[in-house]
Amino acid sequence: MKTTTAKSLRVSKKEGVRKPILAFLKSLLTDAVFDAILIPMQVPAGDSYAWVLVKDPSLLDQANPLAPIMPVQGAKALKSLTRKGEGNLKIAAVMRPCEVRASVELAKLNQIHLESITLMSVDCPGVLPVADYFENPGESEKRFNAMLSENRWGNGSMKSVCQICEQFSILPSSDFHFGLMTGSESSVVLISSSPKGQRVLKDRSLDGSVSLSDWENGIESIRQERKKERTKRFREVQSMVEGFDGLLKTFARCIGCHNCQSACPICYCRHCYFGSEASKLDSDFILKKAEQRGGLSFPLDRRMFHVGRMSHMSLSCVACGLCSDACPVSIPVADVFSFVADQTQRTFDYKAGEKREEPLPIRQYRLEEIKGVEEWVKDAEGVES
Amino acid sequence: MKEPFHPKIVSFLCKWCTYSGADLAGTSRMQYPPSILPIRVMCSSRVNPVFVIKSYLSGSDGVLIGGCHPGDCHYQSGNYHTRRRIAILKKVFDSIGLETERVRLSWISASEGSKFARISEEFTGKIESMGENPTKKKVFL
Amino acid sequence: MDYLLRVEKSAEHGLIDFLKFLLENDRIGGVFTLRKTGADGAFDYGLIHDTALLEDAIPLHPFMPVNAAQDLSHFASMKKPIAVVIRPCELRAFIELVKRSQGSMDHFLMISYTCGGVFPFDVAVSGEPEKELPDYWESVARGQIFPKTRETCRACEHFVPMNADVTVSLIGETVNEVCIFCIHTEKAMHLAEGFESKRIEAELESPAIETLRRERQEEKKKLFENTVIRVNGLDGMIDMFGKCIGCHGCSRVCPICHCILCDFESHLFDYEPSMIEDELYRKGGVRLPTDTVLYHIGRLNHMSFSCVGCGMCTEVCPAGIPVAAIFMRTGEETAQLFDYLPGRDVEEEVPVTVYKEEELSTIGED
């Protein structure tokens, strides 16, 4: 049984939400609730953010739980820490909901060990595309913070996948959540939703008389708007990518650098099939293919790479949009992948990273399921179903 | 009061020459500084330059690579390759403005216990004068 | 044995005619060249077998979607050679791969050209490259640097191909009117036999090439000086690579980085959590994923002496780090240690695979 406790942090309009959250996190370090906190931190040059595991509370001054960009997916940072097993420290990871979800997926794939990690999610207004941010970090920073303090959620300058994200708030898989008030209230609600999360609120002297309904209503109304937008966008993506020609056209510029894959938190394989010795064709075969078709595009198998990746990881895709950020030729990879992921996950009534206890769909089967596939085969053979 | 600076020098020592040289220095009761942290390798050419860079970036105040004199390599040519690799490494360090002096390659044979002691002394002194490795305090590496 | 052939057509048409001639007369097994793919100005490298598809070829356009050396390393033995049209830096990169047993020159008729540089992706892919082309060819004709080419192209002095079988002369030529081939090898001479053209008495090297070389050297000096200022010392490295997202795209598009599994992606750099905890106790904070700066210094150390300055790494960097300029500069210094020039000669061995007994006297002597 899940026990949920909620308390609230007072926020002054002028200060914004960042400072009170950091002060709260600092108190968790100094009171030894946690040994370390994993959180995005501004890099010394001030032109980007990086994940830092922080033990020294004074370092938290440069941290930002609501960084305007996501240059590295938080699940990757967590993977780099716990891929080989459980550590000895109690660690809190302060992440965006899609990062929490990717972490949960990687935990299911045995690439992350979550036993001593407390996943703390933050209501996420979205992040800016890194290319836009890097053009002028200082200006982007200001713009983002203004949007945050003025409660302008669902802003058009966020990444396209963020604009249609429905899972931007508390998740069944997070241990603890920072709820940002979307209305006029000036407070942050703190919600603990697991025994690990309970530890965080224990003995904190905070305002306990908090009613969650205002916050919940605010979140819900944003979610409804996103839902509408999502249906519309997916229709657009579908018409763009549908059919073989659509696929070719969408990925026509692809140079085969595989940046999308290496930025992807889910693509954890150390050595992808695409790029491996096994994927290399022999020259006679290449020549024969070129002869049959008149010509052959290089690097080879660029389209197959994308379709292969879709079928391999879309069940776990959390639509974080890192692939689009990493693409040097601005292909809307994330739009396509999140659309495909929506379809594949729907097939199994699965939402990547939402629930920890839900097993990965490809790891299991039921005797009676997914009728559609068989019927489709019958149709193709001309037998009436 | 500020703690006095005791450098740590990760030292990759060839089993056949320098490591034996270090042994000889020990058995002959020669004094050399405790800064040397020896790691025995089968040949100086076993030292992947990445080991050196990793040591440097992990806060080792100096990195010493010790091998047989040119022409004396137990595997005939290992130390010649080491020499090229370390030359490249130092050049890379130099070109990006890192302190090349924190990396040192020395030829010390099994019979040169006193040379081992002298070079340990010299290198430690050099590192002491340079001060702590700045990477020790860098979070964003 | 160099001699020049002249065709009274634009350089690109003359070259396509030559490729057609080779293909129609069954002298080659195919043509590997840059081409339009028909979709919204997209382009790729294509292996063309059907002469009709040569219509889409744009062999001399200043685009470089990938460093073609990577593609050429797919080919092993073949009955007939493939005619390949690539840039001098791609050819140099391929020579470096051949030295590392990642390909062989025998399979190809190497056609290259005096190169005016290529457009960065923001012009070639996101911009309107067609609009830039007239000015580009104008600069090429005058032997001037075209400002909208890649940073490393503007600083490249090796724009006259080394080791090509055929060079198409572009620098200093009015490319809309004339196509001049320089035949360098016997292989090329035999294959070109019967191709309709006029042999002329002249040399490939020209005053325009001289001017451009001087300009480029000047530009290189400036670029390197600027790079030193930006990447100097530990703090400079941290500032420069602070925004690195660790995608390793730079090594994946690098023609020299051919290792199937890079050390930095291997299990060697997966740490036991206790190792990271140790570092955490020492520093109070640890950047994750680890080893960002190490990766770049490691790569500088492993391949910089073979860097041909093609600029692909900068193009694919999602964080906009000028990787190529940094590698080109350090690469020149590491190569000079051994009087090495990447891609100059197949026989010249990769510096780290050989040694001399008497050299580098300042390293290791006490």
PDB file of N, CA, C and O in Angstrom, chain B residues 47-98:
ATOM      1  N   VAL B  47      52.222   0.488 -20.508  1.00  0.00           N
ATOM      2  CA  VAL B  47      51.548   1.670 -19.976  1.00  0.00           C
ATOM      3  C   VAL B  47      50.796   2.388 -21.104  1.00  0.00           C
ATOM      4  O   VAL B  47      51.383   3.093 -21.910  1.00  0.00           O
ATOM      5  N   ASN B  48      49.531   2.122 -21.162  1.00  0.00           N
ATOM      6  CA  ASN B  48      48.664   2.831 -22.086  1.00  0.00           C
ATOM      7  C   ASN B  48      48.676   4.312 -21.677  1.00  0.00           C
ATOM      8  O   ASN B  48      48.500   4.619 -20.499  1.00  0.00           O
ATOM      9  N   PRO B  49      48.932   5.210 -22.620  1.00  0.00           N
ATOM     10  CA  PRO B  49      48.954   6.631 -22.240  1.00  0.00           C
ATOM     11  C   PRO B  49      47.690   7.061 -21.487  1.00  0.00           C
ATOM     12  O   PRO B  49      47.742   7.994 -20.683  1.00  0.00           O
ATOM     13  N   VAL B  50      46.596   6.366 -21.735  1.00  0.00           N
ATOM     14  CA  VAL B  50      45.359   6.702 -21.014  1.00  0.00           C
ATOM     15  C   VAL B  50      45.541   6.484 -19.506  1.00  0.00           C
ATOM     16  O   VAL B  50      44.970   7.210 -18.699  1.00  0.00           O
ATOM     17  N   PHE B  51      46.370   5.503 -19.120  1.00  0.00           N
ATOM     18  CA  PHE B  51      46.652   5.307 -17.678  1.00  0.00           C
ATOM     19  C   PHE B  51      47.265   6.579 -17.103  1.00  0.00           C
ATOM     20  O   PHE B  51      46.951   6.988 -15.984  1.00  0.00           O
ATOM     21  N   VAL B  52      48.173   7.167 -17.885  1.00  0.00           N
ATOM     22  CA  VAL B  52      48.876   8.354 -17.404  1.00  0.00           C
ATOM     23  C   VAL B  52      47.908   9.527 -17.293  1.00  0.00           C
ATOM     24  O   VAL B  52      47.879  10.240 -16.291  1.00  0.00           O
ATOM     25  N   ILE B  53      47.092   9.686 -18.341  1.00  0.00           N
ATOM     26  CA  ILE B  53      46.135  10.800 -18.328  1.00  0.00           C
ATOM     27  C   ILE B  53      45.140  10.621 -17.181  1.00  0.00           C
ATOM     28  O   ILE B  53      44.805  11.553 -16.467  1.00  0.00           O
ATOM     29  N   LYS B  54      44.684   9.372 -17.018  1.00  0.00           N
ATOM     30  CA  LYS B  54      43.721   9.090 -15.951  1.00  0.00           C
ATOM     31  C   LYS B  54      44.339   9.391 -14.584  1.00  0.00           C
ATOM     32  O   LYS B  54      43.702   9.987 -13.718  1.00  0.00           O
ATOM     33  N   SER B  55      45.593   8.988 -14.393  1.00  0.00           N
ATOM     34  CA  SER B  55      46.260   9.275 -13.118  1.00  0.00           C
ATOM     35  C   SER B  55      46.324  10.776 -12.894  1.00  0.00           C
ATOM     36  O   SER B  55      46.024  11.275 -11.809  1.00  0.00           O
ATOM     37  N   TYR B  56      46.720  11.487 -13.953  1.00  0.00           N
ATOM     38  CA  TYR B  56      46.839  12.940 -13.841  1.00  0.00           C
ATOM     39  C   TYR B  56      45.488  13.555 -13.484  1.00  0.00           C
ATOM     40  O   TYR B  56      45.385  14.365 -12.573  1.00  0.00           O
ATOM     41  N   LEU B  57      44.439  13.145 -14.206  1.00  0.00           N
ATOM     42  CA  LEU B  57      43.128  13.754 -13.978  1.00  0.00           C
ATOM     43  C   LEU B  57      42.490  13.289 -12.670  1.00  0.00           C
ATOM     44  O   LEU B  57      41.554  13.894 -12.175  1.00  0.00           O
ATOM     45  N   SER B  58      43.011  12.186 -12.118  1.00  0.00           N
ATOM     46  CA  SER B  58      42.482  11.723 -10.833  1.00  0.00           C
ATOM     47  C   SER B  58      43.238  12.347  -9.674  1.00  0.00           C
ATOM     48  O   SER B  58      43.037  11.968  -8.532  1.00  0.00           O
ATOM     49  N   GLY B  59      44.163  13.236  -9.966  1.00  0.00           N
ATOM     50  CA  GLY B  59      44.806  13.983  -8.899  1.00  0.00           C
ATOM     51  C   GLY B  59      46.191  13.524  -8.492  1.00  0.00           C
ATOM     52  O   GLY B  59      46.734  14.005  -7.505  1.00  0.00           O
ATOM     53  N   SER B  60      46.775  12.608  -9.261  1.00  0.00           N
ATOM     54  CA  SER B  60      48.144  12.224  -8.965  1.00  0.00           C
ATOM     55  C   SER B  60      49.044  13.428  -9.255  1.00  0.00           C
ATOM     56  O   SER B  60      48.971  14.017 -10.334  1.00  0.00           O
ATOM     57  N   ASP B  61      49.893  13.795  -8.277  1.00  0.00           N
ATOM     58  CA  ASP B  61      50.686  15.016  -8.452  1.00  0.00           C
ATOM     59  C   ASP B  61      51.737  14.866  -9.532  1.00  0.00           C
ATOM     60  O   ASP B  61      52.142  15.829 -10.169  1.00  0.00           O
ATOM     61  N   GLY B  62      52.182  13.636  -9.719  1.00  0.00           N
ATOM     62  CA  GLY B  62      53.134  13.379 -10.784  1.00  0.00           C
ATOM     63  C   GLY B  62      52.924  11.952 -11.268  1.00  0.00           C
ATOM     64  O   GLY B  62      52.313  11.133 -10.579  1.00  0.00           O
ATOM     65  N   VAL B  63      53.375  11.678 -12.481  1.00  0.00           N
ATOM     66  CA  VAL B  63      53.318  10.311 -12.979  1.00  0.00           C
ATOM     67  C   VAL B  63      54.698   9.952 -13.500  1.00  0.00           C
ATOM     68  O   VAL B  63      55.258  10.664 -14.345  1.00  0.00           O
ATOM     69  N   LEU B  64      55.248   8.875 -12.969  1.00  0.00           N
ATOM     70  CA  LEU B  64      56.577   8.436 -13.391  1.00  0.00           C
ATOM     71  C   LEU B  64      56.440   7.135 -14.167  1.00  0.00           C
ATOM     72  O   LEU B  64      55.725   6.223 -13.748  1.00  0.00           O
ATOM     73  N   ILE B  65      57.100   7.075 -15.317  1.00  0.00           N
ATOM     74  CA  ILE B  65      57.143   5.825 -16.061  1.00  0.00           C
ATOM     75  C   ILE B  65      58.609   5.405 -16.108  1.00  0.00           C
ATOM     76  O   ILE B  65      59.466   6.176 -16.543  1.00  0.00           O
ATOM     77  N   GLY B  66      58.882   4.228 -15.616  1.00  0.00           N
ATOM     78  CA  GLY B  66      60.257   3.769 -15.574  1.00  0.00           C
ATOM     79  C   GLY B  66      60.461   2.544 -16.447  1.00  0.00           C
ATOM     80  O   GLY B  66      59.685   1.589 -16.361  1.00  0.00           O
ATOM     81  N   GLY B  67      61.463   2.587 -17.324  1.00  0.00           N
ATOM     82  CA  GLY B  67      61.723   1.445 -18.198  1.00  0.00           C
ATOM     83  C   GLY B  67      63.203   1.167 -18.335  1.00  0.00           C
ATOM     84  O   GLY B  67      64.038   1.870 -17.760  1.00  0.00           O
ATOM     85  N   CYS B  68      63.523   0.119 -19.095  1.00  0.00           N
ATOM     86  CA  CYS B  68      64.919  -0.232 -19.341  1.00  0.00           C
ATOM     87  C   CYS B  68      65.556   0.792 -20.277  1.00  0.00           C
ATOM     88  O   CYS B  68      64.868   1.443 -21.040  1.00  0.00           O
ATOM     89  N   HIS B  69      66.862   0.878 -20.218  1.00  0.00           N
ATOM     90  CA  HIS B  69      67.556   1.787 -21.134  1.00  0.00           C
ATOM     91  C   HIS B  69      67.308   1.365 -22.571  1.00  0.00           C
ATOM     92  O   HIS B  69      67.141   0.168 -22.855  1.00  0.00           O
ATOM     93  N   PRO B  70      67.301   2.340 -23.498  1.00  0.00           N
ATOM     94  CA  PRO B  70      67.107   1.986 -24.909  1.00  0.00           C
ATOM     95  C   PRO B  70      68.099   0.898 -25.330  1.00  0.00           C
ATOM     96  O   PRO B  70      69.283   0.962 -24.991  1.00  0.00           O
ATOM     97  N   GLY B  71      67.579  -0.112 -26.004  1.00  0.00           N
ATOM     98  CA  GLY B  71      68.422  -1.223 -26.423  1.00  0.00           C
ATOM     99  C   GLY B  71      68.411  -2.377 -25.440  1.00  0.00           C
ATOM    100  O   GLY B  71      68.781  -3.494 -25.775  1.00  0.00           O
ATOM    101  N   ASP B  72      67.960  -2.125 -24.203  1.00  0.00           N
ATOM    102  CA  ASP B  72      67.985  -3.172 -23.182  1.00  0.00           C
ATOM    103  C   ASP B  72      66.634  -3.797 -22.893  1.00  0.00           C
ATOM    104  O   ASP B  72      66.500  -4.588 -21.956  1.00  0.00           O
ATOM    105  N   CYS B  73      65.620  -3.457 -23.689  1.00  0.00           N
ATOM    106  CA  CYS B  73      64.272  -3.935 -23.355  1.00  0.00           C
ATOM    107  C   CYS B  73      64.218  -5.456 -23.364  1.00  0.00           C
ATOM    108  O   CYS B  73      64.753  -6.112 -24.265  1.00  0.00           O
ATOM    109  N   HIS B  74      63.591  -6.014 -22.349  1.00  0.00           N
ATOM    110  CA  HIS B  74      63.452  -7.465 -22.245  1.00  0.00           C
ATOM    111  C   HIS B  74      62.683  -8.019 -23.444  1.00  0.00           C
ATOM    112  O   HIS B  74      62.830  -9.163 -23.818  1.00  0.00           O
ATOM    113  N   TYR B  75      61.826  -7.174 -24.003  1.00  0.00           N
ATOM    114  CA  TYR B  75      61.056  -7.590 -25.187  1.00  0.00           C
ATOM    115  C   TYR B  75      61.577  -6.885 -26.431  1.00  0.00           C
ATOM    116  O   TYR B  75      60.835  -6.630 -27.360  1.00  0.00           O
ATOM    117  N   GLN B  76      62.823  -6.528 -26.405  1.00  0.00           N
ATOM    118  CA  GLN B  76      63.557  -5.935 -27.514  1.00  0.00           C
ATOM    119  C   GLN B  76      63.209  -4.482 -27.838  1.00  0.00           C
ATOM    120  O   GLN B  76      64.107  -3.656 -27.887  1.00  0.00           O
ATOM    121  N   SER B  77      61.938  -4.171 -28.085  1.00  0.00           N
ATOM    122  CA  SER B  77      61.670  -2.808 -28.563  1.00  0.00           C
ATOM    123  C   SER B  77      60.581  -2.076 -27.782  1.00  0.00           C
ATOM    124  O   SER B  77      60.197  -0.983 -28.159  1.00  0.00           O
ATOM    125  N   GLY B  78      60.095  -2.692 -26.702  1.00  0.00           N
ATOM    126  CA  GLY B  78      58.981  -2.079 -25.963  1.00  0.00           C
ATOM    127  C   GLY B  78      59.252  -0.647 -25.554  1.00  0.00           C
ATOM    128  O   GLY B  78      58.418   0.238 -25.772  1.00  0.00           O
ATOM    129  N   ASN B  79      60.443  -0.408 -25.015  1.00  0.00           N
ATOM    130  CA  ASN B  79      60.712   0.935 -24.496  1.00  0.00           C
ATOM    131  C   ASN B  79      60.841   1.992 -25.585  1.00  0.00           C
ATOM    132  O   ASN B  79      60.573   3.165 -25.346  1.00  0.00           O
ATOM    133  N   TYR B  80      61.212   1.563 -26.817  1.00  0.00           N
ATOM    134  CA  TYR B  80      61.232   2.537 -27.914  1.00  0.00           C
ATOM    135  C   TYR B  80      59.821   3.022 -28.211  1.00  0.00           C
ATOM    136  O   TYR B  80      59.588   4.181 -28.519  1.00  0.00           O
ATOM    137  N   HIS B  81      58.865   2.083 -28.139  1.00  0.00           N
ATOM    138  CA  HIS B  81      57.468   2.471 -28.359  1.00  0.00           C
ATOM    139  C   HIS B  81      56.992   3.385 -27.237  1.00  0.00           C
ATOM    140  O   HIS B  81      56.291   4.354 -27.471  1.00  0.00           O
ATOM    141  N   THR B  82      57.391   3.028 -26.012  1.00  0.00           N
ATOM    142  CA  THR B  82      57.026   3.871 -24.874  1.00  0.00           C
ATOM    143  C   THR B  82      57.513   5.291 -25.101  1.00  0.00           C
ATOM    144  O   THR B  82      56.792   6.251 -24.855  1.00  0.00           O
ATOM    145  N   ARG B  83      58.745   5.393 -25.579  1.00  0.00           N
ATOM    146  CA  ARG B  83      59.330   6.720 -25.770  1.00  0.00           C
ATOM    147  C   ARG B  83      58.478   7.544 -26.734  1.00  0.00           C
ATOM    148  O   ARG B  83      58.192   8.704 -26.493  1.00  0.00           O
ATOM    149  N   ARG B  84      58.055   6.908 -27.841  1.00  0.00           N
ATOM    150  CA  ARG B  84      57.213   7.635 -28.792  1.00  0.00           C
ATOM    151  C   ARG B  84      55.882   8.032 -28.147  1.00  0.00           C
ATOM    152  O   ARG B  84      55.409   9.140 -28.317  1.00  0.00           O
ATOM    153  N   ARG B  85      55.293   7.087 -27.424  1.00  0.00           N
ATOM    154  CA  ARG B  85      53.980   7.390 -26.825  1.00  0.00           C
ATOM    155  C   ARG B  85      54.066   8.524 -25.824  1.00  0.00           C
ATOM    156  O   ARG B  85      53.201   9.397 -25.783  1.00  0.00           O
ATOM    157  N   ILE B  86      55.111   8.492 -25.012  1.00  0.00           N
ATOM    158  CA  ILE B  86      55.225   9.542 -23.994  1.00  0.00           C
ATOM    159  C   ILE B  86      55.555  10.878 -24.665  1.00  0.00           C
ATOM    160  O   ILE B  86      55.101  11.940 -24.236  1.00  0.00           O
ATOM    161  N   ALA B  87      56.332  10.815 -25.751  1.00  0.00           N
ATOM    162  CA  ALA B  87      56.629  12.053 -26.491  1.00  0.00           C
ATOM    163  C   ALA B  87      55.331  12.667 -27.007  1.00  0.00           C
ATOM    164  O   ALA B  87      55.117  13.881 -26.923  1.00  0.00           O
ATOM    165  N   ILE B  88      54.456  11.805 -27.547  1.00  0.00           N
ATOM    166  CA  ILE B  88      53.166  12.305 -28.049  1.00  0.00           C
ATOM    167  C   ILE B  88      52.344  12.866 -26.900  1.00  0.00           C
ATOM    168  O   ILE B  88      51.794  13.958 -26.970  1.00  0.00           O
ATOM    169  N   LEU B  89      52.311  12.115 -25.806  1.00  0.00           N
ATOM    170  CA  LEU B  89      51.514  12.538 -24.652  1.00  0.00           C
ATOM    171  C   LEU B  89      51.964  13.906 -24.145  1.00  0.00           C
ATOM    172  O   LEU B  89      51.161  14.793 -23.891  1.00  0.00           O
ATOM    173  N   LYS B  90      53.282  14.057 -24.040  1.00  0.00           N
ATOM    174  CA  LYS B  90      53.793  15.336 -23.543  1.00  0.00           C
ATOM    175  C   LYS B  90      53.474  16.463 -24.516  1.00  0.00           C
ATOM    176  O   LYS B  90      53.160  17.569 -24.106  1.00  0.00           O
ATOM    177  N   LYS B  91      53.554  16.138 -25.789  1.00  0.00           N
ATOM    178  CA  LYS B  91      53.234  17.150 -26.802  1.00  0.00           C
ATOM    179  C   LYS B  91      51.755  17.553 -26.702  1.00  0.00           C
ATOM    180  O   LYS B  91      51.416  18.728 -26.784  1.00  0.00           O
ATOM    181  N   VAL B  92      50.900  16.560 -26.499  1.00  0.00           N
ATOM    182  CA  VAL B  92      49.463  16.850 -26.354  1.00  0.00           C
ATOM    183  C   VAL B  92      49.240  17.738 -25.131  1.00  0.00           C
ATOM    184  O   VAL B  92      48.565  18.763 -25.199  1.00  0.00           O
ATOM    185  N   PHE B  93      49.850  17.356 -24.025  1.00  0.00           N
ATOM    186  CA  PHE B  93      49.736  18.153 -22.794  1.00  0.00           C
ATOM    187  C   PHE B  93      50.197  19.581 -23.065  1.00  0.00           C
ATOM    188  O   PHE B  93      49.548  20.548 -22.704  1.00  0.00           O
ATOM    189  N   ASP B  94      51.338  19.670 -23.724  1.00  0.00           N
ATOM    190  CA  ASP B  94      51.920  20.973 -24.004  1.00  0.00           C
ATOM    191  C   ASP B  94      50.972  21.808 -24.858  1.00  0.00           C
ATOM    192  O   ASP B  94      50.741  22.981 -24.599  1.00  0.00           O
ATOM    193  N   SER B  95      50.392  21.179 -25.872  1.00  0.00           N
ATOM    194  CA  SER B  95      49.577  21.947 -26.807  1.00  0.00           C
ATOM    195  C   SER B  95      48.279  22.445 -26.179  1.00  0.00           C
ATOM    196  O   SER B  95      47.727  23.436 -26.632  1.00  0.00           O
ATOM    197  N   ILE B  96      47.778  21.756 -25.173  1.00  0.00           N
ATOM    198  CA  ILE B  96      46.553  22.246 -24.537  1.00  0.00           C
ATOM    199  C   ILE B  96      46.860  22.922 -23.194  1.00  0.00           C
ATOM    200  O   ILE B  96      45.966  23.188 -22.394  1.00  0.00           O
ATOM    201  N   GLY B  97      48.135  23.188 -22.970  1.00  0.00           N
ATOM    202  CA  GLY B  97      48.515  23.994 -21.824  1.00  0.00           C
ATOM    203  C   GLY B  97      48.482  23.279 -20.488  1.00  0.00           C
ATOM    204  O   GLY B  97      48.335  23.905 -19.448  1.00  0.00           O
ATOM    205  N   LEU B  98      48.598  21.955 -20.486  1.00  0.00           N
ATOM    206  CA  LEU B  98      48.700  21.234 -19.212  1.00  0.00           C
ATOM    207  C   LEU B  98      50.182  21.091 -18.858  1.00  0.00           C
ATOM    208  O   LEU B  98      51.055  21.210 -19.711  1.00  0.00           O
TER     209      LEU B  98
END
